[in-house]
Coordinates of C-alpha atoms and ligand atoms in Angstrom, one line a residue:
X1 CA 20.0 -18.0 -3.2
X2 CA 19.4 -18.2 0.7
X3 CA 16.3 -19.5 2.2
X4 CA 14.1 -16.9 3.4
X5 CA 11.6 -17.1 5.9
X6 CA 8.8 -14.0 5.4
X7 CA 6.7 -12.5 8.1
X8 CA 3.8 -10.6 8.0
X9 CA 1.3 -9.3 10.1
X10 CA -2.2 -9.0 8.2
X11 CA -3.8 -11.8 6.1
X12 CA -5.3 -8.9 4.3
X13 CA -4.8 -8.1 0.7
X14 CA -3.1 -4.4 1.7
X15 CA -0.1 -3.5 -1.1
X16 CA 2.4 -4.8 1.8
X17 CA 0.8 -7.7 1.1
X18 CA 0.7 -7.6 -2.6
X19 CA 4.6 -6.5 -2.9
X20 CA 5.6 -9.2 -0.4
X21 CA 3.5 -11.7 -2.5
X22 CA 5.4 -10.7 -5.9
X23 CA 8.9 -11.4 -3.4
X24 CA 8.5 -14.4 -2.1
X25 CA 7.2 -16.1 -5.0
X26 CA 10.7 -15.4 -6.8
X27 CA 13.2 -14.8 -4.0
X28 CA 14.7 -17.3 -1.7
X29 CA 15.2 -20.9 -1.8
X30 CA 13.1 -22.2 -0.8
X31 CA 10.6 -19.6 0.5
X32 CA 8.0 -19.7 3.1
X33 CA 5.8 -17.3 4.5
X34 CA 4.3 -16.9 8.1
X35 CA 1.1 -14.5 8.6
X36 CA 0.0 -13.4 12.2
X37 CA -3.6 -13.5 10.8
X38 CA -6.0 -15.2 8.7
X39 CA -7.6 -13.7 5.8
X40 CA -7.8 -13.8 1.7
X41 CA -3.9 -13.2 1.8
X42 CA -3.2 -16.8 2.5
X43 CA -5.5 -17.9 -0.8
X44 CA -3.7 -15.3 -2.7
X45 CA -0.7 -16.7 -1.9
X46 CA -1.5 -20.2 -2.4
X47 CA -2.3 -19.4 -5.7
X48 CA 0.8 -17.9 -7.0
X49 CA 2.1 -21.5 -5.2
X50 CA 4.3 -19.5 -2.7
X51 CA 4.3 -21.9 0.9
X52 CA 2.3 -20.0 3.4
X53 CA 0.6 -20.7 7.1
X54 CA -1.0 -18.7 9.7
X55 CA 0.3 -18.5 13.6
X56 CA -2.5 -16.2 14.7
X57 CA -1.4 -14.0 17.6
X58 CA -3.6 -11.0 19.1
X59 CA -0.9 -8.3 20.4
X60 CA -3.2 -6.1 20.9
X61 CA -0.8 -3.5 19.7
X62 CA -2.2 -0.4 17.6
X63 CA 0.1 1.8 15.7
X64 CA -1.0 4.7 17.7
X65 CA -0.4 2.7 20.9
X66 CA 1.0 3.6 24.2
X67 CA 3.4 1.8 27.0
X68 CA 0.4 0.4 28.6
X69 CA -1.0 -1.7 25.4
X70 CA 2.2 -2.5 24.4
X71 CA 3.0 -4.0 28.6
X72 CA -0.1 -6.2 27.6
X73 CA 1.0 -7.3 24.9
X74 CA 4.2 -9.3 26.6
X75 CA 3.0 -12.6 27.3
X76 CA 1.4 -12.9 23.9
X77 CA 4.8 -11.4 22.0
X78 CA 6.7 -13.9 23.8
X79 CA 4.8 -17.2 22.8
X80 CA 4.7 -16.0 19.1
X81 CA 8.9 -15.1 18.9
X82 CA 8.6 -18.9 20.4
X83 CA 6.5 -20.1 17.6
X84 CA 8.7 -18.5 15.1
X85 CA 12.1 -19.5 16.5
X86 CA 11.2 -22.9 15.9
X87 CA 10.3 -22.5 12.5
X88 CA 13.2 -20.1 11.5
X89 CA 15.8 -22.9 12.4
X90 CA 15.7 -24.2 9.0
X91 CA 16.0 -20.2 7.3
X92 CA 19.1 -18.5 6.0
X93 CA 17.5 -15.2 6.5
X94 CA 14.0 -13.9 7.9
X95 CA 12.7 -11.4 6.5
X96 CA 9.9 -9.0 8.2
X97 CA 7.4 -7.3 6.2
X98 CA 5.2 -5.1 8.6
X99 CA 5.9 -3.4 12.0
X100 CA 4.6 -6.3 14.1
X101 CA 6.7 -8.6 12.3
X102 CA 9.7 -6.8 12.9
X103 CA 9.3 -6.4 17.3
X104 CA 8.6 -10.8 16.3
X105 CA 11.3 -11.3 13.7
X106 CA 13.9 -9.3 15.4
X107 CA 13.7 -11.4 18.9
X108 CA 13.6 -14.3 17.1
X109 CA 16.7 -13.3 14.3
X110 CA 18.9 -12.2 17.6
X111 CA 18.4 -15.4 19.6
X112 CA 18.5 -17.8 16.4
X113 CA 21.4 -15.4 15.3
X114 CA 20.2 -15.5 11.8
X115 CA 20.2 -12.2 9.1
X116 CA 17.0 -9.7 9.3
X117 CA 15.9 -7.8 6.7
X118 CA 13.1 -4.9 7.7
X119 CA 10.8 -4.1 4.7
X120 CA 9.5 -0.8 6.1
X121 CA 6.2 0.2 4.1
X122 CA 5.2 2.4 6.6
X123 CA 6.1 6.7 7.3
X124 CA 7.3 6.4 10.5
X125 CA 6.0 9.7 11.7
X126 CA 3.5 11.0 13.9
X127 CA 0.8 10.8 11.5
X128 CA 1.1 7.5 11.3
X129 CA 2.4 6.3 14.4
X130 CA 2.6 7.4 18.7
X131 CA 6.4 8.3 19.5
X132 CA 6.9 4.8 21.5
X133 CA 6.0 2.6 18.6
X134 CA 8.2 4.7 16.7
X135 CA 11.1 4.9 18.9
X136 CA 10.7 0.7 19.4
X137 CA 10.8 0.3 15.9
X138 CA 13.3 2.1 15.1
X139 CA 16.0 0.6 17.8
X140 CA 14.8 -3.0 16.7
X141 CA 16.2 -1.9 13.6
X142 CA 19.1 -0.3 14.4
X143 CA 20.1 -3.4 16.9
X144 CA 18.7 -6.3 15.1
X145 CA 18.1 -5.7 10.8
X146 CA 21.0 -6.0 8.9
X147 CA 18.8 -4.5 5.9
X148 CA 16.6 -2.1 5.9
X149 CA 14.3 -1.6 2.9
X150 CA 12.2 1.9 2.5
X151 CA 9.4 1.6 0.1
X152 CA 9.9 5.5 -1.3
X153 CA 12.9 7.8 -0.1
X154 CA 9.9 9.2 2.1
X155 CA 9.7 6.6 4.0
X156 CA 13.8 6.4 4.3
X157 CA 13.8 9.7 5.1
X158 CA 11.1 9.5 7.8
X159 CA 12.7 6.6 9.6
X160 CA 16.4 8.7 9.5
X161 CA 14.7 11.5 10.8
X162 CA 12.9 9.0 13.7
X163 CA 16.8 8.3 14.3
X164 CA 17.0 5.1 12.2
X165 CA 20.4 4.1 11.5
X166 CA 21.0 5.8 7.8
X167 CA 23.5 3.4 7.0
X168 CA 21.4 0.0 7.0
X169 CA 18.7 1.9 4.5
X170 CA 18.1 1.6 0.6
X171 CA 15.2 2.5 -1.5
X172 CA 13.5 -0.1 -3.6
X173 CA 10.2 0.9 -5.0
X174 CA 7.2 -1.7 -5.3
X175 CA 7.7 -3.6 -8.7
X176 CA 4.6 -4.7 -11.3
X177 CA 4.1 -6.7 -13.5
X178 CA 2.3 -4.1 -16.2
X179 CA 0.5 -6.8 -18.2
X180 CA -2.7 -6.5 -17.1
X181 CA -2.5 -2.8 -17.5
X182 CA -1.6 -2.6 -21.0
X183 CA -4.5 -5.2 -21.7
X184 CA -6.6 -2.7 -24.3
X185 CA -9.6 -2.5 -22.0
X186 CA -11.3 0.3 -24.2
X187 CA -14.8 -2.5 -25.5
X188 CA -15.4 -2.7 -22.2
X189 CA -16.0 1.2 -20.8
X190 CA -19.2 1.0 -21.7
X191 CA -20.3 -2.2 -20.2
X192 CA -18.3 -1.2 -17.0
X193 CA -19.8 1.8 -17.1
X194 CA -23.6 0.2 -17.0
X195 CA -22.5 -2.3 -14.3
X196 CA -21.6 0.6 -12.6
X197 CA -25.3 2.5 -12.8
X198 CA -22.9 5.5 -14.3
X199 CA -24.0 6.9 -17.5
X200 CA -21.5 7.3 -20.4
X201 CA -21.3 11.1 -20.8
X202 CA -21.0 11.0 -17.0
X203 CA -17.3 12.6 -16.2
X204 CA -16.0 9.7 -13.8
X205 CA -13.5 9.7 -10.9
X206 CA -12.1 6.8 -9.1
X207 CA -10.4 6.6 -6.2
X208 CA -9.0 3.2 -5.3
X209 CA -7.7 1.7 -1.7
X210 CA -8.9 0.7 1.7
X211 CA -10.9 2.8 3.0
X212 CA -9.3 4.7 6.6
X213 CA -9.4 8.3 7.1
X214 CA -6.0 8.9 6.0
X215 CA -6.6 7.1 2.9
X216 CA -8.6 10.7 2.4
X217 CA -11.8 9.6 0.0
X218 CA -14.1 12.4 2.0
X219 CA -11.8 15.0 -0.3
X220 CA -13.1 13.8 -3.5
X221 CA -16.7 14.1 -2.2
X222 CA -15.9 17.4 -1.4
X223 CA -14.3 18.0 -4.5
X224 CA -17.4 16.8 -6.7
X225 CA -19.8 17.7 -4.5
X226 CA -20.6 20.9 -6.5
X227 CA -19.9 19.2 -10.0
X228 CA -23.5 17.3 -11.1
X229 CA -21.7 15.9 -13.9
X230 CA -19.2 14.2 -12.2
X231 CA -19.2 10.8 -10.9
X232 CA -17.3 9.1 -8.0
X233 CA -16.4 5.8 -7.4
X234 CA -14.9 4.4 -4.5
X235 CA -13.3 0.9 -5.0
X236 CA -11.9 -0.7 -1.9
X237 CA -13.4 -1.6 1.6
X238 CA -12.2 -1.4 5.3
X239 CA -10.6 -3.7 6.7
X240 CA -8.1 -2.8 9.2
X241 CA -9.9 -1.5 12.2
X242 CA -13.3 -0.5 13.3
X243 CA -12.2 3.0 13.2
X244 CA -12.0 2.2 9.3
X245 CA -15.5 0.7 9.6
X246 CA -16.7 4.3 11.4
X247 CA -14.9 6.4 8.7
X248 CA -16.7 4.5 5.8
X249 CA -20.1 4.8 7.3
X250 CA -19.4 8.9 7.1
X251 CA -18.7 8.4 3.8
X252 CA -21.9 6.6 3.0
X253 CA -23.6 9.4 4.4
X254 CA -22.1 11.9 3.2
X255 CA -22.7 10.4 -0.4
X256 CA -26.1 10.3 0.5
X257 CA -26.7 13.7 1.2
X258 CA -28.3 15.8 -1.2
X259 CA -25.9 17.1 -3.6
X260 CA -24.0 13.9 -4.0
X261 CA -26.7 11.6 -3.9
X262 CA -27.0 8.5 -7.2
X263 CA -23.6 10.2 -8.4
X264 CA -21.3 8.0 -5.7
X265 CA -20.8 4.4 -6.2
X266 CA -19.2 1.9 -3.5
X267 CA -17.8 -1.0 -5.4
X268 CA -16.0 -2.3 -2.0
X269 CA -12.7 -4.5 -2.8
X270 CA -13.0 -5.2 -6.8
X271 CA -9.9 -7.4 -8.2
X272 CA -10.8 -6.5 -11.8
X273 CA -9.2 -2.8 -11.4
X274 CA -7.3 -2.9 -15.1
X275 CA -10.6 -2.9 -16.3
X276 CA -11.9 -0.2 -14.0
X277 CA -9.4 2.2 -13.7
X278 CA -9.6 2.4 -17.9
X279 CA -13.3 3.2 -17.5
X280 CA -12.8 5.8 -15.7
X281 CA -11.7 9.1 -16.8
X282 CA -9.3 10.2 -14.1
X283 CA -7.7 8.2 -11.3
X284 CA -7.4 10.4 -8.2
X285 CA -5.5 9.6 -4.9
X286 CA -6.5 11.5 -2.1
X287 CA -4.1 10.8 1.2
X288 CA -4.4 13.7 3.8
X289 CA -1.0 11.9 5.3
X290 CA 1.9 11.6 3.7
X291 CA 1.7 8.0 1.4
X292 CA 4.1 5.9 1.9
X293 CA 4.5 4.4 -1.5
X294 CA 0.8 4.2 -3.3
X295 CA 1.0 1.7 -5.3
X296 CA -2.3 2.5 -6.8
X297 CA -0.6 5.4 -8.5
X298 CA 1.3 3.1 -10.4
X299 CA -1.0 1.3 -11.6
X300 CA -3.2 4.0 -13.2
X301 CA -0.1 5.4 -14.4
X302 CA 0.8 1.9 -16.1
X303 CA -3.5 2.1 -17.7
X304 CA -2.4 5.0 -19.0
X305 CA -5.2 7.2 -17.1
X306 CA -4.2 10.7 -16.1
X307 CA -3.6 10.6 -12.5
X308 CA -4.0 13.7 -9.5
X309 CA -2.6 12.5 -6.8
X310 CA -1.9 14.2 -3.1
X311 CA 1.9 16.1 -3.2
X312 CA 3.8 14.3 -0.3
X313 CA 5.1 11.4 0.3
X314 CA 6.1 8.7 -1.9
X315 CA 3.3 10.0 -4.8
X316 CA 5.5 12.9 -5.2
X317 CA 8.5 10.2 -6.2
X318 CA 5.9 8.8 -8.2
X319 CA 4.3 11.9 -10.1
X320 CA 6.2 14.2 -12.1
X321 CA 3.8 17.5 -11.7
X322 CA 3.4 18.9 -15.0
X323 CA 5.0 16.0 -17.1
X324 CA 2.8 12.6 -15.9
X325 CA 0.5 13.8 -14.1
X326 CA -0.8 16.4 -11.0
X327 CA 0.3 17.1 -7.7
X328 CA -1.8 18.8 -5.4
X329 CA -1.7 19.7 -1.2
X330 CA -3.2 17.2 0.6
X331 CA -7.0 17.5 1.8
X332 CA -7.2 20.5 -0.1
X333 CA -10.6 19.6 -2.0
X334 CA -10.8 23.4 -3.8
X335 CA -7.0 22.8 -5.8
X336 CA -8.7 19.2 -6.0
X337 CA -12.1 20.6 -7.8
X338 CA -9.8 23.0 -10.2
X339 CA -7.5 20.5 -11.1
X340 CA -10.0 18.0 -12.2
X341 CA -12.2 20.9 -14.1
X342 CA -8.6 21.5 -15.8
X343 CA -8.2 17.5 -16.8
X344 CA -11.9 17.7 -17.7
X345 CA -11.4 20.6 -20.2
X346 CA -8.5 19.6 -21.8
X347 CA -8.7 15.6 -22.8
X348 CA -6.2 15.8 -24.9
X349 CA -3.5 17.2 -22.3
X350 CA -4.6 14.2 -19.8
X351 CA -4.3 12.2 -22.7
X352 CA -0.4 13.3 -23.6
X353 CA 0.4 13.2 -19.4
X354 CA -1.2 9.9 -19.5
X355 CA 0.9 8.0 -21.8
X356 CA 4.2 10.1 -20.6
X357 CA 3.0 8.6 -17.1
X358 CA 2.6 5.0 -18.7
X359 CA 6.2 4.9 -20.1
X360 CA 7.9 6.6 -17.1
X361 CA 5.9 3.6 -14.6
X362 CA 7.1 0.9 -17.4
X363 CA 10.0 2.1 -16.8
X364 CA 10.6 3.1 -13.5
X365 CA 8.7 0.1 -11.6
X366 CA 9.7 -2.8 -13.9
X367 CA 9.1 -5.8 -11.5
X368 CA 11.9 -7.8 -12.8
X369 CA 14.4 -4.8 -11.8
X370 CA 13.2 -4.1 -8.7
X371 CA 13.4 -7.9 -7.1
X372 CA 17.0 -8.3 -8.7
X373 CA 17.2 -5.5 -6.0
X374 CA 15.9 -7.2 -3.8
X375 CA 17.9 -10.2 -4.5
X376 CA 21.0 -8.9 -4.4
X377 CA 20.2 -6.8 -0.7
X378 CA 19.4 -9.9 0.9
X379 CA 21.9 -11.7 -0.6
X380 CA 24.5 -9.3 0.8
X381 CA 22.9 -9.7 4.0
X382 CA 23.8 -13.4 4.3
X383 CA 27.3 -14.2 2.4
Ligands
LIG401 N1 -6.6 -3.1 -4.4 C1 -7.3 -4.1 -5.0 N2 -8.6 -4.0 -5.0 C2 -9.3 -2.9 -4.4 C3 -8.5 -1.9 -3.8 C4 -7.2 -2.0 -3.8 O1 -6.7 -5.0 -5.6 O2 -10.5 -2.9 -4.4 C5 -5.1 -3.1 -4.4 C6 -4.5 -2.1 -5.4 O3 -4.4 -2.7 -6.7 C7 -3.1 -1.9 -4.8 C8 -3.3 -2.2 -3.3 O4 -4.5 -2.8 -3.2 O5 -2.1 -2.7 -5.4 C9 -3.2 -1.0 -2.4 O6 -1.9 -0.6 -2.3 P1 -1.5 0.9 -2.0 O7 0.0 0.9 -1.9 O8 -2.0 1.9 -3.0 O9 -2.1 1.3 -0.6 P2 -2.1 0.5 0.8 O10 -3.5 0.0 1.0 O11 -1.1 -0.6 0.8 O12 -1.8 1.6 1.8
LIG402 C1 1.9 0.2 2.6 C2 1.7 1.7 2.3 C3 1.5 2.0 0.8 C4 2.6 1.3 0.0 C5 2.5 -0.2 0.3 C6 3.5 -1.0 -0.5 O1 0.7 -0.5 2.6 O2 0.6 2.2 3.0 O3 1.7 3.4 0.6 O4 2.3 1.5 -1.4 O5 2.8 -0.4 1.6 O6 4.8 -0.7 -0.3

C-alpha cells in the first residue's frame, strides 16, 4: 500500500469531508492529511486516529470567481504549493480532495513528480462554478492527475462535457458504514419528537445538509406552507460563505411568516441524524442544482425512511423513481406538495419503497466495497 498524502480545503464537516475521513483512515500507509483551514474537521479526524494538520492559506478564490480574484490569489498559491512540497517528499502519492486542493496538489505533484489522484465531489458546471475555474480545473487534471475520481457518473459526465480527459475518469460512489442506521431507533420517536417541540400526530419532514441556496430548503417551505399538519425540520447550518449566512436568515423569515409559523424547526448541525431521520416521517432533499452525490440520500435510504429527493444529478443514481423512492424536478415545490400528500396517504407504500431503498443502499454503498475501489485506483496510479 503506498503512502498517501490527502489534501483538502475546508476544516468543515461537508460530506467531502466525511468520505475523505472514511479514506484515509483505511487507505495508505501510512496516511496523513493536510487541511487549508481550521475547523471541527481536524477533531473529527483525530478521533477516528487518522494524522492530520492545518497549513491555513486564504486564496481568496470563490467557485464563482473570475481572472482578477484568481491574479490575487498568486502570491498566496505559491507559498502554500511551497508548504506542501515539503511535506509531500516523504508521500508515494498525493491525493486532492477539493478544487483548491487540486490548483495546490497538482503544482506540488508535477515539481515533486509524484502520482495525483483528483477526488472530484463537485458538478463542474455553470451552476456551480464561473467558466475559468472550470476550464483551470479541468487542464490541472488533464496535465497533472493520473486519477480522476467522480463521486456519481454526474459529476464524470459534467467534467467530460467541461472537456476533462474521459480517459483518467471512474466512478466510485461515497461508501457507509450502515450500522448506525440499522440501530432500531423506533423508542425514541417520541422523545425526539418532544425535544423537537413537534407533536406526535404531527406529519414530519426533514431536510438535512448545510444550508446554501442551492442546497434548496426554501422548496420545502413552499411545499408545506399550505399543509397545517405538516412539520419541517431543517437540520444543518451554514458554514461556507456569508452568502450561506444571508440565505439562512430568509429562511428564518420565511418560517416565520404566518402560515408557517411554530410548524418549522432549526436544529442547526445535529450529529445524532440515525436517530432523527427515523423520527421523521419522510426524508426530503431539495437541490435546485444538480447534486453531485448527496450523501444524505443514502443515509435515509439505509434508516429505512421513504425518501423524495430532487431528479438530477447524482440523486437520480441514487433513487430508483417508483421502486425506492421519488424523483421529482428540482424547485418545483407544487410536484413537491403532491408527492408528499401521496407518501402521506399511503404509509404502507412508503413503507414497502423504504425497505426496497434500505436493501438497494446496503447494497449498493457498502463502504468496505467502495474503498477496495479506491484502493486498487490509487494503487494503479503508483506501481
Ligand atoms: N450532516 C451531519 N449533520 C448535519 C447535517 C449534515 O452530520 O446536521 C452530514 C450528513 O450526515 C452527510 C453530510 O453531512 O453525511 C452532507 O453530505 P451531502 O453529500 O449530503 O452534502 P454536502 O454538504 O457534502 O454537499
Ligand atoms: C460534495 C457534494 C455532495 C457529495 C459529497 C460527497 O460535498 O456537494 O453532493 O455527496 O461531496 O461526495
Amino acid at each position: 500500500m503506498p503512502s498517501i498524502l490527502y489534501l483538502d480545503q475546508s476544516g468543515q464537516l461537508g460530506g467531502a469531508e466525511l468520505m475523505l475521513a472514511e479514506i484515509a483512515r483505511q487507505v495508505g500507509d501510512p496516511a496523513h492529511v493536510i487541511l487549508f483551514d481550521d475547523g471541527p474537521f481536524v477533531a473529527y479526524l483525530e478521533q477516528l486516529g487518522v494524522s492530520v494538520q492545518v497549513e491555513r492559506v486564504r486564496l481568496g478564490v470563490t467557485k464563482s470567481g473570475g481572472w482578477l480574484a484568481s491574479a490575487n490569489a498568486v502570491p498566496a498559491l505559491l507559498r502554500q504549493v511551497r508548504t506542501i512540497v515539503r511535506h509531500a517528499r516523504r508521500f508515494d502519492l498525493i491525493y486532492a480532495n477539493t478544487s483548491k486542493a487540486l490548483v495546490v496538489g497538482a503544482l506540488a505533484a508535477a515539481y515533486l513528480r509524484k502520482p495525483l489522484v483528483y477526488h472530484l465531489h463537485d458538478i463542474l458546471d455553470r451552476s456551480h462554478f464561473s467558466p475559468m475555474n472550470i476550464r483551470v480545473l479541468t487542464s490541472l487534471a488533464r496535465f497533472f492527475a493520473a486519477r480522476v475520481i467522480a463521486n456519481s457518473q454526474a459529476t464524470a459526465d459534467a467534467f467530460v462535457a467541461a472537456s476533462g480527459d474521459r480517459s483518467r475518469v471512474e466512478v466510485i460512489y461515497n461508501g457507509f458504514d450502515p450500522t448506525p442506521f440499522l440501530t432500531d431507533q423506533d423508542g425514541e420517536r417520541v422523545a425526539t419528537r418532544v425535544s423537537l417541540e413537534t407533536q406526535s400526530s404531527s406529519f414530519v419532514t426533514i431536510v438535512v445538509g448545510r444550508i446554501a441556496r442551492w442546497k434548496g430548503q426554501h422548496v420545502l417551505l413552499e411545499a408545506a406552507r399550505s399543509q397545517k399538519d405538516w412539520t419541517v425540520w431543517i437540520v444543518g447550518d451554514a458554514f461556507f460563505t456569508e452568502e450561506d449566512m444571508q440565505y439562512k436568515r430568509e429562511l428564518e423569515e420565511i418560517a416565520s411568516t404566518a402560515d408557517l409559523a411554530g410548524r418549522v424547526k432549526f436544529c442547526g448541525f445535529r450529529k445524532d441524524l440515525p436517530t432523527l431521520y427515523s423520527a421523521a416521517d419522510v426524508v426530503v432533499h431539495c437541490s435546485t442544482a444538480p447534486e453531485p452525490f448527496g450523501r444524505v440520500i443514502v443515509e435515509a435510504m439505509l434508516s429505512a425512511r421513504p425518501v423524495v429527493a430532487s431528479n438530477a444529478g447524482g440523486a437520480k443514481e441514487i433513487v430508483r423513481s417508483d421502486t425506492t423512492g421519488w424523483l421529482v424536478a428540482p424547485g418545483d415545490f407544487c410536484s413537491l406538495r403532491e408527492t408528499l400528500l401521496e407518501i402521506e396517504r399511503n404509509p404502507g407504500l412508503a413503507a414497502l419503497r423504504a425497505q426496497a431503498g434500505r436493501s438497494d443502499a446496503l447494497r449498493r454503498f457498502s463502504i468496505d466495497a467502495i474503498l477496495g475501489q479506491i484502493r486498487t485506483s490509487v494503487e494503479t496510479c503508483v506501481f
